[in-house]
Structures are given as C-alpha cells and as structure tokens.
Coordinates of C-alpha atoms in Angstrom, one line a residue:
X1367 CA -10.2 58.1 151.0
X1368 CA -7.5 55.6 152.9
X1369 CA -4.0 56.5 153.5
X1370 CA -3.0 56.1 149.7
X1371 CA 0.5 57.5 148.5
X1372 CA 2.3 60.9 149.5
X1373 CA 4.6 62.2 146.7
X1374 CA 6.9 65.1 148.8
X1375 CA 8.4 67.8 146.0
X1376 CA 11.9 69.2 147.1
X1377 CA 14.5 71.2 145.5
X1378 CA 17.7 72.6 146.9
X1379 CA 18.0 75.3 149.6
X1380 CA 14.8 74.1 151.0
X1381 CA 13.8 74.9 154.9
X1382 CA 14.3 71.4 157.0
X1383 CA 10.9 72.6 159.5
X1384 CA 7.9 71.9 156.9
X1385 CA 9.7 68.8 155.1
X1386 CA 10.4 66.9 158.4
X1387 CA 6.3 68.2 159.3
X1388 CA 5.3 66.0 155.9
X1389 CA 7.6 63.0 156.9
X1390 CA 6.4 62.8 160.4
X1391 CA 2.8 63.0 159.6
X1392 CA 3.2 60.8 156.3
X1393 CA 6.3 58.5 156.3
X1394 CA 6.1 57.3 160.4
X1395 CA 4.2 53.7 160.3
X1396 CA 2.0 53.5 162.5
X1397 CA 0.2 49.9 161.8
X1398 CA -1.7 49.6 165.3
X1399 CA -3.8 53.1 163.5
X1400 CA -4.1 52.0 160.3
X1401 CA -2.3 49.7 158.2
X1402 CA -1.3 50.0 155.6
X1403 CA -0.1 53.7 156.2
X1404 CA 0.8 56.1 153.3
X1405 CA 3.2 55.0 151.0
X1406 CA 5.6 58.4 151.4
X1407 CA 7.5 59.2 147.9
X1408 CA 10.6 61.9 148.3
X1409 CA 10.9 63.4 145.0
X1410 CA 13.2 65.9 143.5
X1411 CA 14.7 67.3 140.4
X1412 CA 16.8 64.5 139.4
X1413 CA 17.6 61.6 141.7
X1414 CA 20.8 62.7 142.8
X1415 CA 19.3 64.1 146.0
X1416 CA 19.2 67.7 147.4
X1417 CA 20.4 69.6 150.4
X1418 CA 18.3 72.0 153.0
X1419 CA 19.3 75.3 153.5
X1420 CA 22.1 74.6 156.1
X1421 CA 23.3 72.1 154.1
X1422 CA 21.4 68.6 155.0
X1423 CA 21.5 66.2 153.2
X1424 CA 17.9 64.7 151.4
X1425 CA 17.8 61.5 149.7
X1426 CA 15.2 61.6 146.7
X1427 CA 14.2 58.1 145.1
X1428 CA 12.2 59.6 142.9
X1429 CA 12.2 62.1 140.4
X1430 CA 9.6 64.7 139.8
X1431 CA 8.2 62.7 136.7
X1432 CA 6.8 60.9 140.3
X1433 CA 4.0 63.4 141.5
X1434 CA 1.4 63.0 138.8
X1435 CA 1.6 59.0 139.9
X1436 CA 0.6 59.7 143.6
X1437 CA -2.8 60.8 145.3
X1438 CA -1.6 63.5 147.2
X1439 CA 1.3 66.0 146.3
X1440 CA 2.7 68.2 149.2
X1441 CA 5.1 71.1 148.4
X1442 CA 6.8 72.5 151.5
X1443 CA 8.3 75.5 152.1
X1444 CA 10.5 76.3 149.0
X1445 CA 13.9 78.1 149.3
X1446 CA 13.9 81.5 150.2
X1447 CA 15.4 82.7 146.9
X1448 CA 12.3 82.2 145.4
X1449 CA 10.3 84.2 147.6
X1450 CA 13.0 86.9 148.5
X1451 CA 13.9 87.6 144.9
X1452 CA 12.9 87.4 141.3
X1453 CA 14.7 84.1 141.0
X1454 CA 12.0 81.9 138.9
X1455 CA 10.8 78.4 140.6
X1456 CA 12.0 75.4 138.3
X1457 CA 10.0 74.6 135.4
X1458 CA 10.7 71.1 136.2
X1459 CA 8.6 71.6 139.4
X1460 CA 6.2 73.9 137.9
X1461 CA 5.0 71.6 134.8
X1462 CA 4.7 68.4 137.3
X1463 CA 2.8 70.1 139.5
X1464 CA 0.5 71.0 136.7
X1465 CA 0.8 67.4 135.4
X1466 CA 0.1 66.1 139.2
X1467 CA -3.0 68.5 139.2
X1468 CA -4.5 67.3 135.6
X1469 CA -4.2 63.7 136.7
X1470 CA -6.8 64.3 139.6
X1471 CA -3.8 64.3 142.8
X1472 CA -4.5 66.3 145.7
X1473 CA -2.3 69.6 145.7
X1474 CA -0.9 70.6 149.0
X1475 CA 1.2 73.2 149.9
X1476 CA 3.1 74.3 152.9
X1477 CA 4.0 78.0 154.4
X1478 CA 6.0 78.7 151.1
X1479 CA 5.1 75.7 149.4
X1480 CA 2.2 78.0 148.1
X1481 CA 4.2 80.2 145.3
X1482 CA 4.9 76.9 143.9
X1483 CA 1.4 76.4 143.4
X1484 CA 0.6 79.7 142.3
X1485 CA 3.6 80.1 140.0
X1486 CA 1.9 76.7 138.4
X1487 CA -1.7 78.5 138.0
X1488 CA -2.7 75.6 140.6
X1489 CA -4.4 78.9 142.8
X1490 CA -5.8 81.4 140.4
X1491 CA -9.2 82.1 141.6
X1492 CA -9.2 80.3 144.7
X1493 CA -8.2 81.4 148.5
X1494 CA -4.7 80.5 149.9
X1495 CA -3.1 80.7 152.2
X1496 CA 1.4 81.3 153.1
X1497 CA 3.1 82.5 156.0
X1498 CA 1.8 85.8 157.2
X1499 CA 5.5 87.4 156.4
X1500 CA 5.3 86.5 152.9
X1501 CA 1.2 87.1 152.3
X1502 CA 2.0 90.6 150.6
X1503 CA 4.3 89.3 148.5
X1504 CA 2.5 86.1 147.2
X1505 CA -0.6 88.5 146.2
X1506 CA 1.8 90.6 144.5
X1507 CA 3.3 88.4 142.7
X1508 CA 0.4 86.7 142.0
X1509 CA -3.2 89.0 141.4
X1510 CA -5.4 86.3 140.6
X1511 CA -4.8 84.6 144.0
X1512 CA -7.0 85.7 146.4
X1513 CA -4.5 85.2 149.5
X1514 CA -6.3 84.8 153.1
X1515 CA -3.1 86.2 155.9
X1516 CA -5.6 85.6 158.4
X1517 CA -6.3 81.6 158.8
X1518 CA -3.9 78.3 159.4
X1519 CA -4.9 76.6 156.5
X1520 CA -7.7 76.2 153.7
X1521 CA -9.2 73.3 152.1
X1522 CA -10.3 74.2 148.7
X1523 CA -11.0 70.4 148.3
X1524 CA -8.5 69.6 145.9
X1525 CA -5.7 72.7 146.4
X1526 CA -5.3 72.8 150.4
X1527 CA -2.7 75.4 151.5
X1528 CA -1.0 76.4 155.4
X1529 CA 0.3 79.4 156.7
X1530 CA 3.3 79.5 157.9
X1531 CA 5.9 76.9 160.2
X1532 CA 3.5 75.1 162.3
X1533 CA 0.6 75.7 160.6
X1534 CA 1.5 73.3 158.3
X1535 CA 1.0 70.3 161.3
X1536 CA -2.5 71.9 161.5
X1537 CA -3.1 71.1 157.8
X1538 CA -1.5 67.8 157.7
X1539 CA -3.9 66.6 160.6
X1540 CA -6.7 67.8 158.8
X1541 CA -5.5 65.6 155.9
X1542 CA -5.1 62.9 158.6
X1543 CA -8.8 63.8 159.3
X1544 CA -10.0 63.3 155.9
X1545 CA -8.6 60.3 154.8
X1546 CA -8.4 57.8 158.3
X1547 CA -10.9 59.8 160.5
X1548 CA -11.0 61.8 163.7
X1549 CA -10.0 58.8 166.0
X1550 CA -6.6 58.3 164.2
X1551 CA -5.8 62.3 164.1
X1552 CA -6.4 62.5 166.9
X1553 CA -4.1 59.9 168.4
X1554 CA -1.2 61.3 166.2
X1555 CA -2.1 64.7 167.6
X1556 CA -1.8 63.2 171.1
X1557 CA 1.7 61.3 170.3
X1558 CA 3.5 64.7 169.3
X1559 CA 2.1 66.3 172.2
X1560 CA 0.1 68.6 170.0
X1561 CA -3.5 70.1 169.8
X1562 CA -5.8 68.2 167.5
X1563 CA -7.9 71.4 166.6
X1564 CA -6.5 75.1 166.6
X1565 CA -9.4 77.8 166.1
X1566 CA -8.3 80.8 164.9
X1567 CA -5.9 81.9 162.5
X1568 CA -2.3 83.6 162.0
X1569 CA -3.7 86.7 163.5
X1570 CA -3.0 85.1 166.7
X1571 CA 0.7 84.3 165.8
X1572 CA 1.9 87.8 164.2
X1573 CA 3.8 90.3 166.4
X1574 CA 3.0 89.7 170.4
X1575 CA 1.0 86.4 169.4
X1576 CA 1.3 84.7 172.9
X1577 CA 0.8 87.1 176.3
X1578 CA 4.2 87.8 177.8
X1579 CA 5.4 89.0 181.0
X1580 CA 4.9 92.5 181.5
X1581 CA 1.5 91.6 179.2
X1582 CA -0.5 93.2 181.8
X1583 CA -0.8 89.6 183.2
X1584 CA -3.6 88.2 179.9
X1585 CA -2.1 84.5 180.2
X1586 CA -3.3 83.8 183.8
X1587 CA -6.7 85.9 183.0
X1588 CA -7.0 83.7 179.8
X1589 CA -6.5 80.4 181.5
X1590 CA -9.0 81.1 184.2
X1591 CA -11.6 81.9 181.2
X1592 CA -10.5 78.6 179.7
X1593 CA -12.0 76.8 182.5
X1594 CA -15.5 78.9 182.8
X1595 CA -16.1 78.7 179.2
X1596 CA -19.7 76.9 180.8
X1597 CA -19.9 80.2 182.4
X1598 CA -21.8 83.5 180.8
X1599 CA -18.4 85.4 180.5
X1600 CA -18.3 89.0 179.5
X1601 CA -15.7 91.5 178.4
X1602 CA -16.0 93.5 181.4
X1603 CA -16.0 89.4 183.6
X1604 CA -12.5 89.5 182.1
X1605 CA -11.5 93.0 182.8
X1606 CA -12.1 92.5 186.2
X1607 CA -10.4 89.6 186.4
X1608 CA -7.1 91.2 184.9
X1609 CA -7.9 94.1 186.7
X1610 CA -8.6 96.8 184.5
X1611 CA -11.0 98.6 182.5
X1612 CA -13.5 96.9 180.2
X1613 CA -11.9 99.3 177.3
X1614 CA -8.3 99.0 178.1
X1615 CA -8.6 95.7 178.7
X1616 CA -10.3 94.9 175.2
X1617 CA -7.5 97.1 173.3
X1618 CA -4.6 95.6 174.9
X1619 CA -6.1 92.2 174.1
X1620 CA -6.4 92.8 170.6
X1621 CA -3.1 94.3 170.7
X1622 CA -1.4 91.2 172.3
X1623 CA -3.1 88.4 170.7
X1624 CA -4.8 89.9 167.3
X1625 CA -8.7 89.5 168.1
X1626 CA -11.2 90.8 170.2
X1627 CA -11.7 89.3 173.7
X1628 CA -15.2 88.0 172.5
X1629 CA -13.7 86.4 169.2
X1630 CA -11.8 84.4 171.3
X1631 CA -14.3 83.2 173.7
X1632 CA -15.9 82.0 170.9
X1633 CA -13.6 80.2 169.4
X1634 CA -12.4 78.4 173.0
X1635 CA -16.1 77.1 172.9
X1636 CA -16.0 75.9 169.5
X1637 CA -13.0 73.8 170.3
X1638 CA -14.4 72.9 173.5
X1639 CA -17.9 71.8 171.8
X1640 CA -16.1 69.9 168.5
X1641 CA -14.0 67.6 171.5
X1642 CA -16.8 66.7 173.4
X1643 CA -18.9 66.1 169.9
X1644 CA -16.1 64.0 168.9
X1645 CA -15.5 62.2 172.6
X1646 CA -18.7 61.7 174.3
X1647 CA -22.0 60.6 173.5
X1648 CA -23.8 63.9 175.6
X1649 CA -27.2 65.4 174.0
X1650 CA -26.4 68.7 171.7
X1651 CA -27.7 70.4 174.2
X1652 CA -25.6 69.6 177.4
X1653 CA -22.6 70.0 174.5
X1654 CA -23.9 73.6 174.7
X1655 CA -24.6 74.7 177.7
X1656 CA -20.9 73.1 178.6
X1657 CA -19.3 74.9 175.8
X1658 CA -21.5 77.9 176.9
X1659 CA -23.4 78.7 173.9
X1660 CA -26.5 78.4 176.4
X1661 CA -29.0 76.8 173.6
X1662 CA -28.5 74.6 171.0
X1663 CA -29.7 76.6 168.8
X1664 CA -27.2 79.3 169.8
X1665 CA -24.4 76.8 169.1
X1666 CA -25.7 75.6 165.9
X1667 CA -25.5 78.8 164.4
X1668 CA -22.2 79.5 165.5
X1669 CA -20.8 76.2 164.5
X1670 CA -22.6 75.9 161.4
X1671 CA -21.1 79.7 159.9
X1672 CA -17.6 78.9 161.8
X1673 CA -17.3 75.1 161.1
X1674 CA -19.2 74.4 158.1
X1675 CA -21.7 71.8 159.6
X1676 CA -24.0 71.5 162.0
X1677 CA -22.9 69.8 165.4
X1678 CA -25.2 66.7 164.5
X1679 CA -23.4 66.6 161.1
X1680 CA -19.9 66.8 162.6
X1681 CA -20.9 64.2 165.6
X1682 CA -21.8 62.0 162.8
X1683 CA -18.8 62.1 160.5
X1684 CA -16.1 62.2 163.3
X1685 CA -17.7 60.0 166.2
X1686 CA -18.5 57.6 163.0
X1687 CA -14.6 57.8 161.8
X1688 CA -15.2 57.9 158.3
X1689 CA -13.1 60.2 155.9
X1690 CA -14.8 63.6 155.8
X1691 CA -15.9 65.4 153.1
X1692 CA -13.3 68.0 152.2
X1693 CA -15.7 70.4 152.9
X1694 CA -16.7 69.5 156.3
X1695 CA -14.3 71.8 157.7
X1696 CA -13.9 74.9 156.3
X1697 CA -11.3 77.0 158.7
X1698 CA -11.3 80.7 158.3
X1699 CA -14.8 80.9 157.5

C-alpha cells in the first residue's frame, strides 16, 4: 500500500495517550525507513483547534470535511462523556466518518475510538474491539456489534479497531506492517523500545495482568519457561519449577494472568517461531523444534488457526517486505 496520508479525527475533551500513539507512529519522519513517510492530517470540528482532557492544547489544520480525502482515518480515544453518559458523539464526526468510509479510506479506531465508529454504522456486523472497561458498554449500546473484550486489536481489512491504551501501538504497527513491511515495523518497534508482536489479548491485562510480588513467585517461573520454550514443557515442568502443585499452580496462573499455563506456552512459541521466520533464513523445521512445536507439521497447524497463514506464507510476505494482505494476520483467531 505505501505510507499514503493519515487523517487523525479529534474533538474536545479527548484523552492525550492514544492521540500522541497516532502521531508518533504516523507524523515522526523517518526518511532513512521509507521516504516519503505519511503525510499526517490533524483534523477537527472546525479549525479553531481543540483541547485534551486536562486542558492541552491541539492545533487542527484541517477540518473534518478532511477525512474522506485521506487513505487511512484513525479515531482515538474519544472523550469520556461519550462513553460514560448518554451524551451523543457529533454528527459532524459521525457523517465524515461515514463519508471517509463510502470514499474507500481505511477506518481505524483506537481504545474508545470505537463508539465513534459504531455510532457511524461503520461496525454493525463485524468484530471490534475497545478497552476491556468499556466492552459492556459498547455492546450495549450498540447490538449489532459483535464486540471481542478478549484480543488487542482486529483487522477486518477495511474497519481495524484496538483495545484499550497501549493496544492501540499494537495496532498501529500492524498498520506499519501492512503498508511498509515487517523490516520497517519492526525497526520502529525497536526505536520506542517496544515488542514488535504481542500474542495474546486483553485477557492478560485485566485485573492482576502482570505477576506481582507476593504472586506466588510466576514472573521468575515464567521467565525461565521463556528460555526453554525448545524444551517439551508441561504444566506440572512449571509447577515444579514454582514449587507447587500442578492444580494450584494452573488456577493461580489463570487467576494472575487470565489464561491457562498451556495457552501461554503456546503463544511464547508463536512469537518465538514468527521472529525467527521473519529474521533468519533456518528450514521450517529447525524454526520448530526451536520454538518447540517438535514437527513442522505441529507448528503449521498451530500457526495457521492462530496466525492466519502458514509459516512458509508468513516467511514469504515478511522476509520479502512487501505490504501484507490485511488478512495475513488475523489476531484473536
């Protein structure tokens, strides 16, 4: 796809965290990755500008009559008023969104961002996602979405939506992904100090989503499974290692991080397996056994129902760097 342009929508009261995600992911140049890079459009309701929720100022160049002129539309998290009460979201916003949507831009939303899109009919009938605070109220609100609390972002090709706060750098890689290739996302990722993949979903992040002191000791247990994953690893392996029963072990685990201890193996070996598909030229099946799926054939099955693709399929669009198809990567499947 190329960079192309970014139109950013924003009205006043707005949350600074998701808006500063788009600008640093979309308005940074960064001409030694591609150039030229996206042409980033701040639009708003008027082009007096608006003001975040504590009172920041945002300068907005561009009306809303803006969005239906760019390739990609991102809504960010929208004021809380309009997820915390009945108060309606702007027509203004609503009908350019629609507009934006009819002229054939990509529709993005982030955390909240998503009643935006719903409240425009941009979701009805597909999956979404918000945060995982605001999931009930979203499908409440709105019957015909069929909202997902569970995942950190899904691509419905031309509607993509995040969960909540910093799942919304998780889906502006992916876009990073799909329109510049791996190499370049990845780089970016590697520049903000981030992940360039995050398997899972919200699940992880709700409640005790990260083991704690006085966790019955999961982080140390979880980082010495993080370097075995070549290993044949077991439930009871990582009882043992945390010293405790294979059942207590598995329901505090669940309790402290929001999936099974297996579920998470899994998904440490898919991460694993896509870094070395993207980042070394190894056969399939040394990617396997090194990511501990044993066989290639074990790992093709799990990475073709949890990915979307096979691992030869993946190697070949991400090792290649060409824009992915949008539905090469299908997280929360």
């Amino acid at each position: 796809m190329g960079a192309g342009s970014v139109a950013i929508a924003v009205l006043d009261g707005m949350p600074l965290f998701e808006l500063t995600i788009a600008f640093e992911m979309f308005g940074s140049p960064r001409p030694d990755l591609a150039d030229p890079w996206y042409d980033l459009r701040v639009c708003g309701i008027g082009t007096g500008g608006a003001r975040s929720e504590y009172g920041f100022a945002v300068e907005t160049r561009h009306g809303l009559d803006e969005l239906p002129k760019a390739d990609t539309v991102i809504v960010p998290a929208l004021p809380y008023v309009h997820v915390l009460t009945d108060q309606p979201i702007p027509s203004e916003l609503t009908d350019a969104l629609i507009e934006a949507s009819r002229a054939g831009a990509r529709m993005v939303s982030l955390c909240t961002g998503a009643f935006a899109l719903a409240a425009a009919g941009l979701l009805d009938g597909r999956r979404a996602a918000t945060h995982w605070l605001f999931s009930d109220v979203l499908a409440r609100r709105h019957p015909r979405v069929q909202v997902d609390a569970s995942v950190l972002y899904i691509d419905e090709g031309g509607v993509l939506t995040s969960a909540g706060r910093s799942a919304g750098v998780d889906l502006c890689l992916h876009l990073l992904r799909c329109d510049l290739g791996a190499d370049v996302a990845n780089r970016v990722a590697r520049r903000m100090v981030l992940p360039a993949h995050r398997v899972g979903g919200q699940a992880q992040y709700i409640d005790h989503a990260v083991p704690r002191p006085g966790d019955g000791g999961l982080g140390p247990v979880l980082e010495w499974a993080s370097q075995r994953l070549d290993h044949p690893l077991t439930v009871a392996d990582l009882a043992r290692r945390a010293g405790m029963s294979p059942r207590t072990f598995a329901r505090r685990f669940v309790a402290t991080t929001g999936t099974t201890p297996l579920q998470w193996l899994l998904g440490q070996r898919l991460v694993h397996a896509r870094r070395l598909l993207e980042s070394t030229d190894l056969p399939v099946e040394q990617v396997s056994r090194r990511s501990g799926f044993g066989s290639a054939a074990n790992m093709r099955r799990h990475f073709t129902a949890h990915v979307g693709v096979p691992p030869t399929d993946y190697r070949t669009t991400f090792r290649a760097g060409h824009a992915p198809d949008d539905r090469a990567v299908r997280p929360g499947r």
